[in-house]
């Protein structure tokens, strides 16, 4: 039976610093880029085509204002998504703020037919997939979070409100 649902934003918090520093034309060190690439949560989006080195190369290219030279479609998509974050940090913050205060306790009774005691909702800066499920974890591509520009506190993924989307996908975890 589920006792708690945890929202994990560690990678997104690290990326927020990266996006802000890069926007301010500060140099982000390779060790910091490696730290981001080596976050446990990032491993959920890695495969034969896209891995820790892909993340490091893309973020390094952006930070150094170099063009990305990669044949990998996933690396190019990751580069594009990160460049989009740099265009408007106010919008980026509109994406992050609702996640920081999100409380999923209301979903616990709706998901009570589970062997898991804890579910995790992990946000990562992904490339292509909207979400992935691994064990008791729902991994959501942060770049798919869309705050409404005209209606405060309205956040969607696809056509669904964020909470509804999370509930629907957590049912797949069970």
Short mmCIF file of N, CA and C in Angstrom, two decimals:
data_model
loop_
_atom_site.label_atom_id
_atom_site.label_comp_id
_atom_site.label_asym_id
_atom_site.label_seq_id
_atom_site.Cartn_x
_atom_site.Cartn_y
_atom_site.Cartn_z
N UNK A 1 0.83 -1.18 0.00
CA UNK A 1 0.00 0.00 0.00
C UNK A 1 0.88 1.25 0.00
N UNK A 2 0.52 2.19 -0.80
CA UNK A 2 1.31 3.41 -0.95
C UNK A 2 1.15 4.31 0.28
N UNK A 3 2.30 4.74 0.80
CA UNK A 3 2.30 5.65 1.94
C UNK A 3 2.70 7.06 1.55
N UNK A 4 3.47 7.17 0.45
CA UNK A 4 3.90 8.51 0.03
C UNK A 4 4.29 8.50 -1.46
N UNK A 5 4.16 9.69 -2.03
CA UNK A 5 4.60 9.92 -3.40
C UNK A 5 5.60 11.06 -3.33
N UNK A 6 6.81 10.78 -3.78
CA UNK A 6 7.90 11.74 -3.68
C UNK A 6 8.16 12.36 -5.06
N UNK A 7 8.30 13.67 -5.08
CA UNK A 7 8.65 14.38 -6.31
C UNK A 7 10.14 14.70 -6.24
N UNK A 8 10.89 14.27 -7.26
CA UNK A 8 12.34 14.50 -7.29
C UNK A 8 12.69 15.50 -8.39
N UNK A 9 13.31 16.59 -7.96
CA UNK A 9 13.68 17.67 -8.86
C UNK A 9 15.18 17.98 -8.83
N UNK A 10 15.98 17.09 -8.27
CA UNK A 10 17.40 17.37 -8.09
C UNK A 10 18.10 17.74 -9.41
N UNK A 11 17.83 16.98 -10.45
CA UNK A 11 18.49 17.26 -11.74
C UNK A 11 18.02 18.59 -12.29
N UNK A 12 16.74 18.88 -12.16
CA UNK A 12 16.20 20.13 -12.68
C UNK A 12 16.78 21.32 -11.91
N UNK A 13 16.94 21.17 -10.61
CA UNK A 13 17.57 22.25 -9.81
C UNK A 13 19.00 22.48 -10.28
N UNK A 14 19.73 21.41 -10.55
CA UNK A 14 21.11 21.55 -11.05
C UNK A 14 21.10 22.20 -12.43
N UNK A 15 20.14 21.82 -13.26
CA UNK A 15 20.05 22.41 -14.59
C UNK A 15 19.67 23.88 -14.52
N UNK A 16 18.84 24.25 -13.57
CA UNK A 16 18.46 25.66 -13.42
C UNK A 16 19.69 26.52 -13.19
N UNK A 17 20.59 26.06 -12.33
CA UNK A 17 21.84 26.80 -12.13
C UNK A 17 22.61 26.88 -13.46
N UNK A 18 22.70 25.76 -14.15
CA UNK A 18 23.42 25.73 -15.42
C UNK A 18 22.81 26.73 -16.42
N UNK A 19 21.48 26.71 -16.55
CA UNK A 19 20.83 27.61 -17.50
C UNK A 19 21.05 29.07 -17.12
N UNK A 20 20.94 29.38 -15.82
CA UNK A 20 21.13 30.77 -15.38
C UNK A 20 22.58 31.22 -15.60
N UNK A 21 23.52 30.39 -15.21
CA UNK A 21 24.94 30.74 -15.38
C UNK A 21 25.29 30.89 -16.86
N UNK A 22 24.81 29.99 -17.67
CA UNK A 22 25.10 30.05 -19.10
C UNK A 22 24.47 31.30 -19.72
N UNK A 23 23.25 31.61 -19.34
CA UNK A 23 22.58 32.82 -19.84
C UNK A 23 23.36 34.07 -19.45
N UNK A 24 23.94 34.04 -18.25
CA UNK A 24 24.72 35.19 -17.75
C UNK A 24 26.15 35.18 -18.27
N UNK A 25 26.45 34.27 -19.19
CA UNK A 25 27.76 34.14 -19.82
C UNK A 25 28.87 33.78 -18.84
N UNK A 26 28.48 33.08 -17.78
CA UNK A 26 29.47 32.55 -16.84
C UNK A 26 29.93 31.19 -17.35
N UNK A 27 31.16 30.86 -17.05
CA UNK A 27 31.69 29.56 -17.45
C UNK A 27 31.22 28.50 -16.46
N UNK A 28 30.63 27.44 -16.99
CA UNK A 28 30.21 26.32 -16.16
C UNK A 28 31.26 25.23 -16.35
N UNK A 29 31.90 24.84 -15.28
CA UNK A 29 33.02 23.89 -15.35
C UNK A 29 32.62 22.50 -15.78
N UNK A 30 33.58 21.80 -16.35
CA UNK A 30 33.36 20.43 -16.80
C UNK A 30 32.97 19.52 -15.64
N UNK A 31 33.51 19.77 -14.46
CA UNK A 31 33.16 18.91 -13.33
C UNK A 31 31.67 19.05 -12.98
N UNK A 32 31.12 20.25 -13.12
CA UNK A 32 29.69 20.45 -12.87
C UNK A 32 28.85 19.73 -13.93
N UNK A 33 29.30 19.82 -15.18
CA UNK A 33 28.60 19.13 -16.26
C UNK A 33 28.63 17.62 -16.04
N UNK A 34 29.76 17.12 -15.58
CA UNK A 34 29.87 15.69 -15.28
C UNK A 34 28.95 15.30 -14.12
N UNK A 35 28.83 16.18 -13.15
CA UNK A 35 27.93 15.91 -12.02
C UNK A 35 26.49 15.77 -12.52
N UNK A 36 26.08 16.67 -13.40
CA UNK A 36 24.73 16.58 -13.97
C UNK A 36 24.58 15.27 -14.73
N UNK A 37 25.55 14.97 -15.58
CA UNK A 37 25.48 13.76 -16.41
C UNK A 37 25.45 12.49 -15.57
N UNK A 38 26.05 12.53 -14.39
CA UNK A 38 26.15 11.34 -13.56
C UNK A 38 25.07 11.22 -12.48
N UNK A 39 24.12 12.15 -12.47
CA UNK A 39 22.99 12.00 -11.55
C UNK A 39 22.34 10.65 -11.80
N UNK A 40 21.98 9.97 -10.74
CA UNK A 40 21.31 8.67 -10.85
C UNK A 40 20.05 8.77 -11.72
N UNK A 41 19.30 9.84 -11.54
CA UNK A 41 18.05 10.02 -12.28
C UNK A 41 18.26 10.17 -13.79
N UNK A 42 19.42 10.66 -14.19
CA UNK A 42 19.69 10.83 -15.62
C UNK A 42 19.84 9.48 -16.32
N UNK A 43 20.23 8.48 -15.58
CA UNK A 43 20.45 7.16 -16.18
C UNK A 43 19.18 6.57 -16.81
N UNK A 44 18.03 7.07 -16.40
CA UNK A 44 16.78 6.56 -16.96
C UNK A 44 16.57 6.97 -18.42
N UNK A 45 17.30 7.97 -18.88
CA UNK A 45 17.13 8.39 -20.28
C UNK A 45 18.31 7.95 -21.15
N UNK A 46 19.25 7.23 -20.57
CA UNK A 46 20.43 6.80 -21.33
C UNK A 46 20.18 5.49 -22.07
N UNK A 47 20.84 5.39 -23.21
CA UNK A 47 20.80 4.16 -24.00
C UNK A 47 22.08 4.11 -24.84
N UNK A 48 22.11 3.28 -25.85
CA UNK A 48 23.31 3.14 -26.68
C UNK A 48 23.65 4.41 -27.45
N UNK A 49 22.63 5.21 -27.75
CA UNK A 49 22.83 6.41 -28.56
C UNK A 49 23.06 7.66 -27.72
N UNK A 50 22.56 7.69 -26.50
CA UNK A 50 22.61 8.89 -25.67
C UNK A 50 23.01 8.48 -24.26
N UNK A 51 24.15 9.04 -23.78
CA UNK A 51 24.68 8.64 -22.47
C UNK A 51 25.30 9.83 -21.75
N UNK A 52 26.04 9.56 -20.68
CA UNK A 52 26.67 10.61 -19.88
C UNK A 52 27.54 11.52 -20.73
N UNK A 53 28.31 10.93 -21.63
CA UNK A 53 29.20 11.72 -22.48
C UNK A 53 28.39 12.61 -23.43
N UNK A 54 27.26 12.14 -23.88
CA UNK A 54 26.39 12.94 -24.74
C UNK A 54 25.93 14.20 -24.00
N UNK A 55 25.50 14.00 -22.75
CA UNK A 55 25.05 15.13 -21.93
C UNK A 55 26.19 16.12 -21.74
N UNK A 56 27.36 15.62 -21.37
CA UNK A 56 28.51 16.49 -21.14
C UNK A 56 28.85 17.28 -22.40
N UNK A 57 28.90 16.61 -23.54
CA UNK A 57 29.24 17.28 -24.81
C UNK A 57 28.24 18.36 -25.18
N UNK A 58 26.97 18.04 -25.05
CA UNK A 58 25.93 19.01 -25.41
C UNK A 58 26.00 20.23 -24.49
N UNK A 59 26.03 19.99 -23.18
CA UNK A 59 26.05 21.11 -22.24
C UNK A 59 27.33 21.92 -22.36
N UNK A 60 28.43 21.26 -22.64
CA UNK A 60 29.70 21.96 -22.84
C UNK A 60 29.64 22.84 -24.10
N UNK A 61 29.08 22.30 -25.17
CA UNK A 61 28.96 23.08 -26.40
C UNK A 61 28.11 24.32 -26.18
N UNK A 62 27.00 24.17 -25.47
CA UNK A 62 26.13 25.31 -25.21
C UNK A 62 26.85 26.33 -24.34
N UNK A 63 27.48 25.87 -23.27
CA UNK A 63 28.18 26.76 -22.34
C UNK A 63 29.32 27.52 -23.03
N UNK A 64 30.00 26.84 -23.96
CA UNK A 64 31.12 27.46 -24.67
C UNK A 64 30.69 28.17 -25.95
N UNK A 65 29.38 28.23 -26.19
CA UNK A 65 28.82 28.88 -27.38
C UNK A 65 29.40 28.32 -28.67
N UNK A 66 29.44 26.99 -28.70
CA UNK A 66 29.93 26.28 -29.89
C UNK A 66 28.75 25.57 -30.54
N UNK A 67 28.85 25.33 -31.83
CA UNK A 67 27.84 24.53 -32.50
C UNK A 67 28.02 23.07 -32.10
N UNK A 68 26.93 22.37 -32.02
CA UNK A 68 26.98 20.96 -31.67
C UNK A 68 27.28 20.17 -32.93
N UNK A 69 28.28 19.34 -32.85
CA UNK A 69 28.64 18.48 -33.97
C UNK A 69 28.33 17.04 -33.57
N UNK A 70 27.11 16.60 -33.87
CA UNK A 70 26.70 15.26 -33.47
C UNK A 70 25.75 14.67 -34.50
N UNK A 71 25.96 13.40 -34.77
CA UNK A 71 25.06 12.67 -35.66
C UNK A 71 23.82 12.17 -34.91
N UNK A 72 23.88 12.17 -33.60
CA UNK A 72 22.81 11.61 -32.78
C UNK A 72 21.60 12.53 -32.76
N UNK A 73 20.47 11.98 -33.15
CA UNK A 73 19.22 12.74 -33.14
C UNK A 73 18.86 13.13 -31.70
N UNK A 74 19.09 12.23 -30.76
CA UNK A 74 18.77 12.50 -29.37
C UNK A 74 19.65 13.62 -28.80
N UNK A 75 20.91 13.63 -29.16
CA UNK A 75 21.81 14.71 -28.71
C UNK A 75 21.36 16.05 -29.28
N UNK A 76 20.98 16.05 -30.54
CA UNK A 76 20.53 17.30 -31.17
C UNK A 76 19.23 17.80 -30.52
N UNK A 77 18.33 16.87 -30.20
CA UNK A 77 17.09 17.24 -29.53
C UNK A 77 17.38 17.78 -28.13
N UNK A 78 18.29 17.14 -27.42
CA UNK A 78 18.69 17.60 -26.09
C UNK A 78 19.30 19.00 -26.18
N UNK A 79 20.14 19.23 -27.18
CA UNK A 79 20.74 20.55 -27.41
C UNK A 79 19.64 21.58 -27.66
N UNK A 80 18.70 21.25 -28.52
CA UNK A 80 17.61 22.16 -28.86
C UNK A 80 16.76 22.49 -27.63
N UNK A 81 16.43 21.48 -26.84
CA UNK A 81 15.62 21.70 -25.63
C UNK A 81 16.34 22.63 -24.65
N UNK A 82 17.63 22.44 -24.48
CA UNK A 82 18.38 23.28 -23.55
C UNK A 82 18.53 24.71 -24.07
N UNK A 83 18.69 24.87 -25.37
CA UNK A 83 18.76 26.21 -25.95
C UNK A 83 17.44 26.94 -25.74
N UNK A 84 16.34 26.20 -25.85
CA UNK A 84 15.02 26.77 -25.64
C UNK A 84 14.90 27.30 -24.20
N UNK A 85 15.45 26.59 -23.22
CA UNK A 85 15.40 27.04 -21.83
C UNK A 85 16.14 28.37 -21.67
N UNK A 86 17.23 28.51 -22.41
CA UNK A 86 18.05 29.73 -22.29
C UNK A 86 17.38 30.95 -22.92
N UNK A 87 16.47 30.73 -23.84
CA UNK A 87 15.82 31.85 -24.52
C UNK A 87 14.99 32.70 -23.58
N UNK A 88 14.32 32.06 -22.62
CA UNK A 88 13.41 32.79 -21.74
C UNK A 88 13.42 32.13 -20.36
N UNK A 89 14.32 32.59 -19.50
CA UNK A 89 14.41 31.99 -18.16
C UNK A 89 13.17 32.26 -17.31
N UNK A 90 12.44 33.30 -17.65
CA UNK A 90 11.19 33.55 -16.92
C UNK A 90 10.19 32.41 -17.20
N UNK A 91 10.12 31.98 -18.44
CA UNK A 91 9.25 30.86 -18.79
C UNK A 91 9.77 29.57 -18.14
N UNK A 92 11.08 29.39 -18.15
CA UNK A 92 11.68 28.23 -17.51
C UNK A 92 11.27 28.19 -16.04
N UNK A 93 11.33 29.32 -15.37
CA UNK A 93 10.91 29.38 -13.97
C UNK A 93 9.42 29.10 -13.81
N UNK A 94 8.61 29.51 -14.80
CA UNK A 94 7.18 29.19 -14.76
C UNK A 94 6.97 27.68 -14.88
N UNK A 95 7.89 26.99 -15.52
CA UNK A 95 7.80 25.54 -15.63
C UNK A 95 8.19 24.87 -14.31
N UNK A 96 9.20 25.42 -13.65
CA UNK A 96 9.76 24.81 -12.45
C UNK A 96 8.92 25.09 -11.20
N UNK A 97 8.47 26.32 -11.03
CA UNK A 97 7.79 26.72 -9.79
C UNK A 97 6.63 25.81 -9.39
N UNK A 98 5.72 25.45 -10.29
CA UNK A 98 4.63 24.57 -9.87
C UNK A 98 5.10 23.18 -9.43
N UNK A 99 6.21 22.74 -9.99
CA UNK A 99 6.74 21.44 -9.61
C UNK A 99 7.30 21.47 -8.20
N UNK A 100 7.89 22.59 -7.82
CA UNK A 100 8.49 22.72 -6.49
C UNK A 100 7.45 22.66 -5.38
N UNK A 101 6.24 23.13 -5.65
CA UNK A 101 5.20 23.18 -4.62
C UNK A 101 4.14 22.10 -4.80
N UNK A 102 4.33 21.24 -5.78
CA UNK A 102 3.33 20.21 -6.08
C UNK A 102 3.24 19.20 -4.94
N UNK A 103 2.02 18.94 -4.52
CA UNK A 103 1.75 17.95 -3.48
C UNK A 103 0.86 16.88 -4.10
N UNK A 104 1.34 15.65 -4.09
CA UNK A 104 0.61 14.56 -4.72
C UNK A 104 -0.12 13.66 -3.72
N UNK A 105 -0.23 14.11 -2.46
CA UNK A 105 -0.89 13.30 -1.43
C UNK A 105 -2.32 12.94 -1.80
N UNK A 106 -3.00 13.80 -2.54
CA UNK A 106 -4.40 13.53 -2.91
C UNK A 106 -4.52 12.33 -3.84
N UNK A 107 -3.42 11.93 -4.46
CA UNK A 107 -3.44 10.79 -5.37
C UNK A 107 -3.30 9.45 -4.65
N UNK A 108 -2.79 9.47 -3.43
CA UNK A 108 -2.52 8.23 -2.71
C UNK A 108 -3.76 7.32 -2.59
N UNK A 109 -4.91 7.84 -2.18
CA UNK A 109 -6.09 6.96 -2.09
C UNK A 109 -6.51 6.38 -3.45
N UNK A 110 -6.23 7.10 -4.52
CA UNK A 110 -6.62 6.64 -5.86
C UNK A 110 -5.68 5.55 -6.39
N UNK A 111 -4.53 5.41 -5.74
CA UNK A 111 -3.52 4.46 -6.21
C UNK A 111 -3.22 3.39 -5.16
N UNK A 112 -4.17 3.11 -4.31
CA UNK A 112 -3.88 2.27 -3.14
C UNK A 112 -3.75 0.78 -3.42
N UNK A 113 -3.96 0.33 -4.64
CA UNK A 113 -3.83 -1.11 -4.93
C UNK A 113 -2.43 -1.43 -5.46
N UNK A 114 -1.44 -1.10 -4.66
CA UNK A 114 -0.05 -1.29 -5.08
C UNK A 114 0.75 -2.03 -4.03
N UNK A 115 1.77 -2.73 -4.48
CA UNK A 115 2.69 -3.37 -3.55
C UNK A 115 3.77 -2.40 -3.07
N UNK A 116 3.89 -1.28 -3.75
CA UNK A 116 4.90 -0.28 -3.37
C UNK A 116 4.41 0.56 -2.20
N UNK A 117 5.34 0.90 -1.31
CA UNK A 117 5.03 1.83 -0.23
C UNK A 117 5.29 3.26 -0.66
N UNK A 118 6.19 3.41 -1.62
CA UNK A 118 6.56 4.74 -2.08
C UNK A 118 6.63 4.75 -3.61
N UNK A 119 6.08 5.80 -4.18
CA UNK A 119 6.21 6.04 -5.61
C UNK A 119 7.04 7.31 -5.79
N UNK A 120 7.81 7.35 -6.85
CA UNK A 120 8.61 8.54 -7.14
C UNK A 120 8.19 9.12 -8.49
N UNK A 121 8.06 10.43 -8.52
CA UNK A 121 7.85 11.16 -9.76
C UNK A 121 9.12 11.97 -9.97
N UNK A 122 9.87 11.60 -10.99
CA UNK A 122 11.20 12.18 -11.22
C UNK A 122 11.15 13.01 -12.49
N UNK A 123 11.56 14.26 -12.39
CA UNK A 123 11.64 15.12 -13.56
C UNK A 123 13.09 15.20 -14.02
N UNK A 124 13.30 14.93 -15.30
CA UNK A 124 14.64 14.99 -15.88
C UNK A 124 14.59 15.80 -17.17
N UNK A 125 15.71 16.41 -17.55
CA UNK A 125 15.77 17.11 -18.84
C UNK A 125 15.99 16.07 -19.94
N UNK A 126 14.92 15.57 -20.48
CA UNK A 126 15.00 14.48 -21.45
C UNK A 126 15.26 14.94 -22.87
N UNK A 127 15.19 13.99 -23.77
CA UNK A 127 15.37 14.32 -25.17
C UNK A 127 14.09 14.05 -25.94
N UNK A 128 13.67 12.81 -26.08
CA UNK A 128 12.51 12.53 -26.91
C UNK A 128 11.29 12.03 -26.15
N UNK A 129 11.45 11.02 -25.34
CA UNK A 129 10.31 10.40 -24.67
C UNK A 129 9.64 11.36 -23.71
N UNK A 130 8.30 11.30 -23.68
CA UNK A 130 7.54 12.14 -22.77
C UNK A 130 7.67 11.64 -21.33
N UNK A 131 7.69 10.32 -21.19
CA UNK A 131 7.84 9.72 -19.87
C UNK A 131 8.37 8.30 -20.02
N UNK A 132 8.89 7.79 -18.91
CA UNK A 132 9.37 6.42 -18.83
C UNK A 132 8.97 5.89 -17.45
N UNK A 133 8.76 4.59 -17.38
CA UNK A 133 8.46 3.97 -16.09
C UNK A 133 9.54 2.94 -15.80
N UNK A 134 10.07 3.02 -14.60
CA UNK A 134 11.09 2.09 -14.15
C UNK A 134 10.80 1.75 -12.70
N UNK A 135 10.44 0.50 -12.44
CA UNK A 135 10.09 0.04 -11.09
C UNK A 135 8.99 0.92 -10.52
N UNK A 136 9.25 1.56 -9.38
CA UNK A 136 8.25 2.42 -8.74
C UNK A 136 8.42 3.90 -9.11
N UNK A 137 9.08 4.14 -10.22
CA UNK A 137 9.40 5.52 -10.62
C UNK A 137 8.73 5.90 -11.94
N UNK A 138 8.12 7.06 -11.94
CA UNK A 138 7.61 7.68 -13.14
C UNK A 138 8.59 8.79 -13.49
N UNK A 139 9.28 8.63 -14.60
CA UNK A 139 10.29 9.61 -15.02
C UNK A 139 9.66 10.46 -16.12
N UNK A 140 9.55 11.75 -15.88
CA UNK A 140 8.88 12.67 -16.80
C UNK A 140 9.91 13.61 -17.41
N UNK A 141 9.80 13.78 -18.71
CA UNK A 141 10.65 14.72 -19.43
C UNK A 141 10.22 16.14 -19.07
N UNK A 142 11.07 16.84 -18.34
CA UNK A 142 10.76 18.20 -17.88
C UNK A 142 10.40 19.12 -19.04
N UNK A 143 11.00 18.93 -20.18
CA UNK A 143 10.76 19.82 -21.31
C UNK A 143 9.33 19.73 -21.85
N UNK A 144 8.57 18.75 -21.40
CA UNK A 144 7.17 18.60 -21.83
C UNK A 144 6.19 19.33 -20.92
N UNK A 145 6.68 19.88 -19.81
CA UNK A 145 5.83 20.64 -18.88
C UNK A 145 5.52 22.00 -19.52
N UNK A 146 4.23 22.32 -19.58
CA UNK A 146 3.80 23.56 -20.23
C UNK A 146 2.92 24.41 -19.31
N UNK A 147 3.47 25.49 -18.78
CA UNK A 147 2.62 26.40 -17.99
C UNK A 147 1.77 27.24 -18.94
N UNK A 148 0.57 27.55 -18.51
CA UNK A 148 -0.33 28.38 -19.30
C UNK A 148 0.08 29.85 -19.11
N UNK A 149 0.27 30.55 -20.18
CA UNK A 149 0.69 31.95 -20.11
C UNK A 149 -0.42 32.88 -19.65
N UNK A 150 -1.66 32.42 -19.75
CA UNK A 150 -2.80 33.29 -19.46
C UNK A 150 -3.57 32.90 -18.20
N UNK A 151 -3.39 31.69 -17.76
CA UNK A 151 -4.12 31.21 -16.59
C UNK A 151 -3.11 30.75 -15.53
N UNK A 152 -3.04 31.50 -14.44
CA UNK A 152 -2.11 31.16 -13.35
C UNK A 152 -2.37 29.77 -12.82
N UNK A 153 -1.30 29.10 -12.47
CA UNK A 153 -1.34 27.77 -11.84
C UNK A 153 -1.90 26.68 -12.75
N UNK A 154 -2.08 26.96 -14.02
CA UNK A 154 -2.50 25.90 -14.94
C UNK A 154 -1.27 25.38 -15.67
N UNK A 155 -0.97 24.11 -15.43
CA UNK A 155 0.20 23.48 -16.03
C UNK A 155 -0.26 22.18 -16.68
N UNK A 156 0.21 21.94 -17.88
CA UNK A 156 -0.20 20.74 -18.61
C UNK A 156 1.01 19.98 -19.14
N UNK A 157 0.75 18.75 -19.48
CA UNK A 157 1.64 17.94 -20.32
C UNK A 157 0.73 17.36 -21.39
N UNK A 158 1.04 17.65 -22.62
CA UNK A 158 0.13 17.26 -23.69
C UNK A 158 -1.17 18.01 -23.51
N UNK A 159 -2.27 17.29 -23.53
CA UNK A 159 -3.60 17.91 -23.35
C UNK A 159 -4.12 17.77 -21.93
N UNK A 160 -3.34 17.20 -21.04
CA UNK A 160 -3.80 16.92 -19.68
C UNK A 160 -3.21 17.87 -18.66
N UNK A 161 -4.02 18.21 -17.66
CA UNK A 161 -3.49 18.95 -16.52
C UNK A 161 -2.40 18.11 -15.87
N UNK A 162 -1.40 18.75 -15.33
CA UNK A 162 -0.23 18.06 -14.78
C UNK A 162 -0.62 16.98 -13.77
N UNK A 163 -1.47 17.30 -12.81
CA UNK A 163 -1.85 16.33 -11.78
C UNK A 163 -2.59 15.14 -12.40
N UNK A 164 -3.48 15.42 -13.35
CA UNK A 164 -4.21 14.34 -14.03
C UNK A 164 -3.25 13.46 -14.82
N UNK A 165 -2.30 14.09 -15.47
CA UNK A 165 -1.29 13.36 -16.24
C UNK A 165 -0.49 12.43 -15.33
N UNK A 166 -0.04 12.97 -14.20
CA UNK A 166 0.75 12.17 -13.25
C UNK A 166 -0.08 11.02 -12.71
N UNK A 167 -1.33 11.29 -12.36
CA UNK A 167 -2.19 10.21 -11.86
C UNK A 167 -2.33 9.10 -12.90
N UNK A 168 -2.61 9.48 -14.13
CA UNK A 168 -2.77 8.50 -15.21
C UNK A 168 -1.52 7.65 -15.40
N UNK A 169 -0.35 8.29 -15.38
CA UNK A 169 0.89 7.56 -15.60
C UNK A 169 1.29 6.73 -14.38
N UNK A 170 0.97 7.22 -13.17
CA UNK A 170 1.28 6.43 -11.98
C UNK A 170 0.45 5.15 -11.94
N UNK A 171 -0.72 5.16 -12.51
CA UNK A 171 -1.52 3.94 -12.58
C UNK A 171 -0.80 2.88 -13.43
N UNK A 172 -0.01 3.33 -14.39
CA UNK A 172 0.79 2.39 -15.19
C UNK A 172 1.93 1.80 -14.36
N UNK A 173 2.41 2.54 -13.37
CA UNK A 173 3.48 2.04 -12.50
C UNK A 173 2.99 0.84 -11.69
N UNK A 174 1.74 0.92 -11.27
CA UNK A 174 1.16 -0.12 -10.41
C UNK A 174 1.12 -1.42 -11.17
#
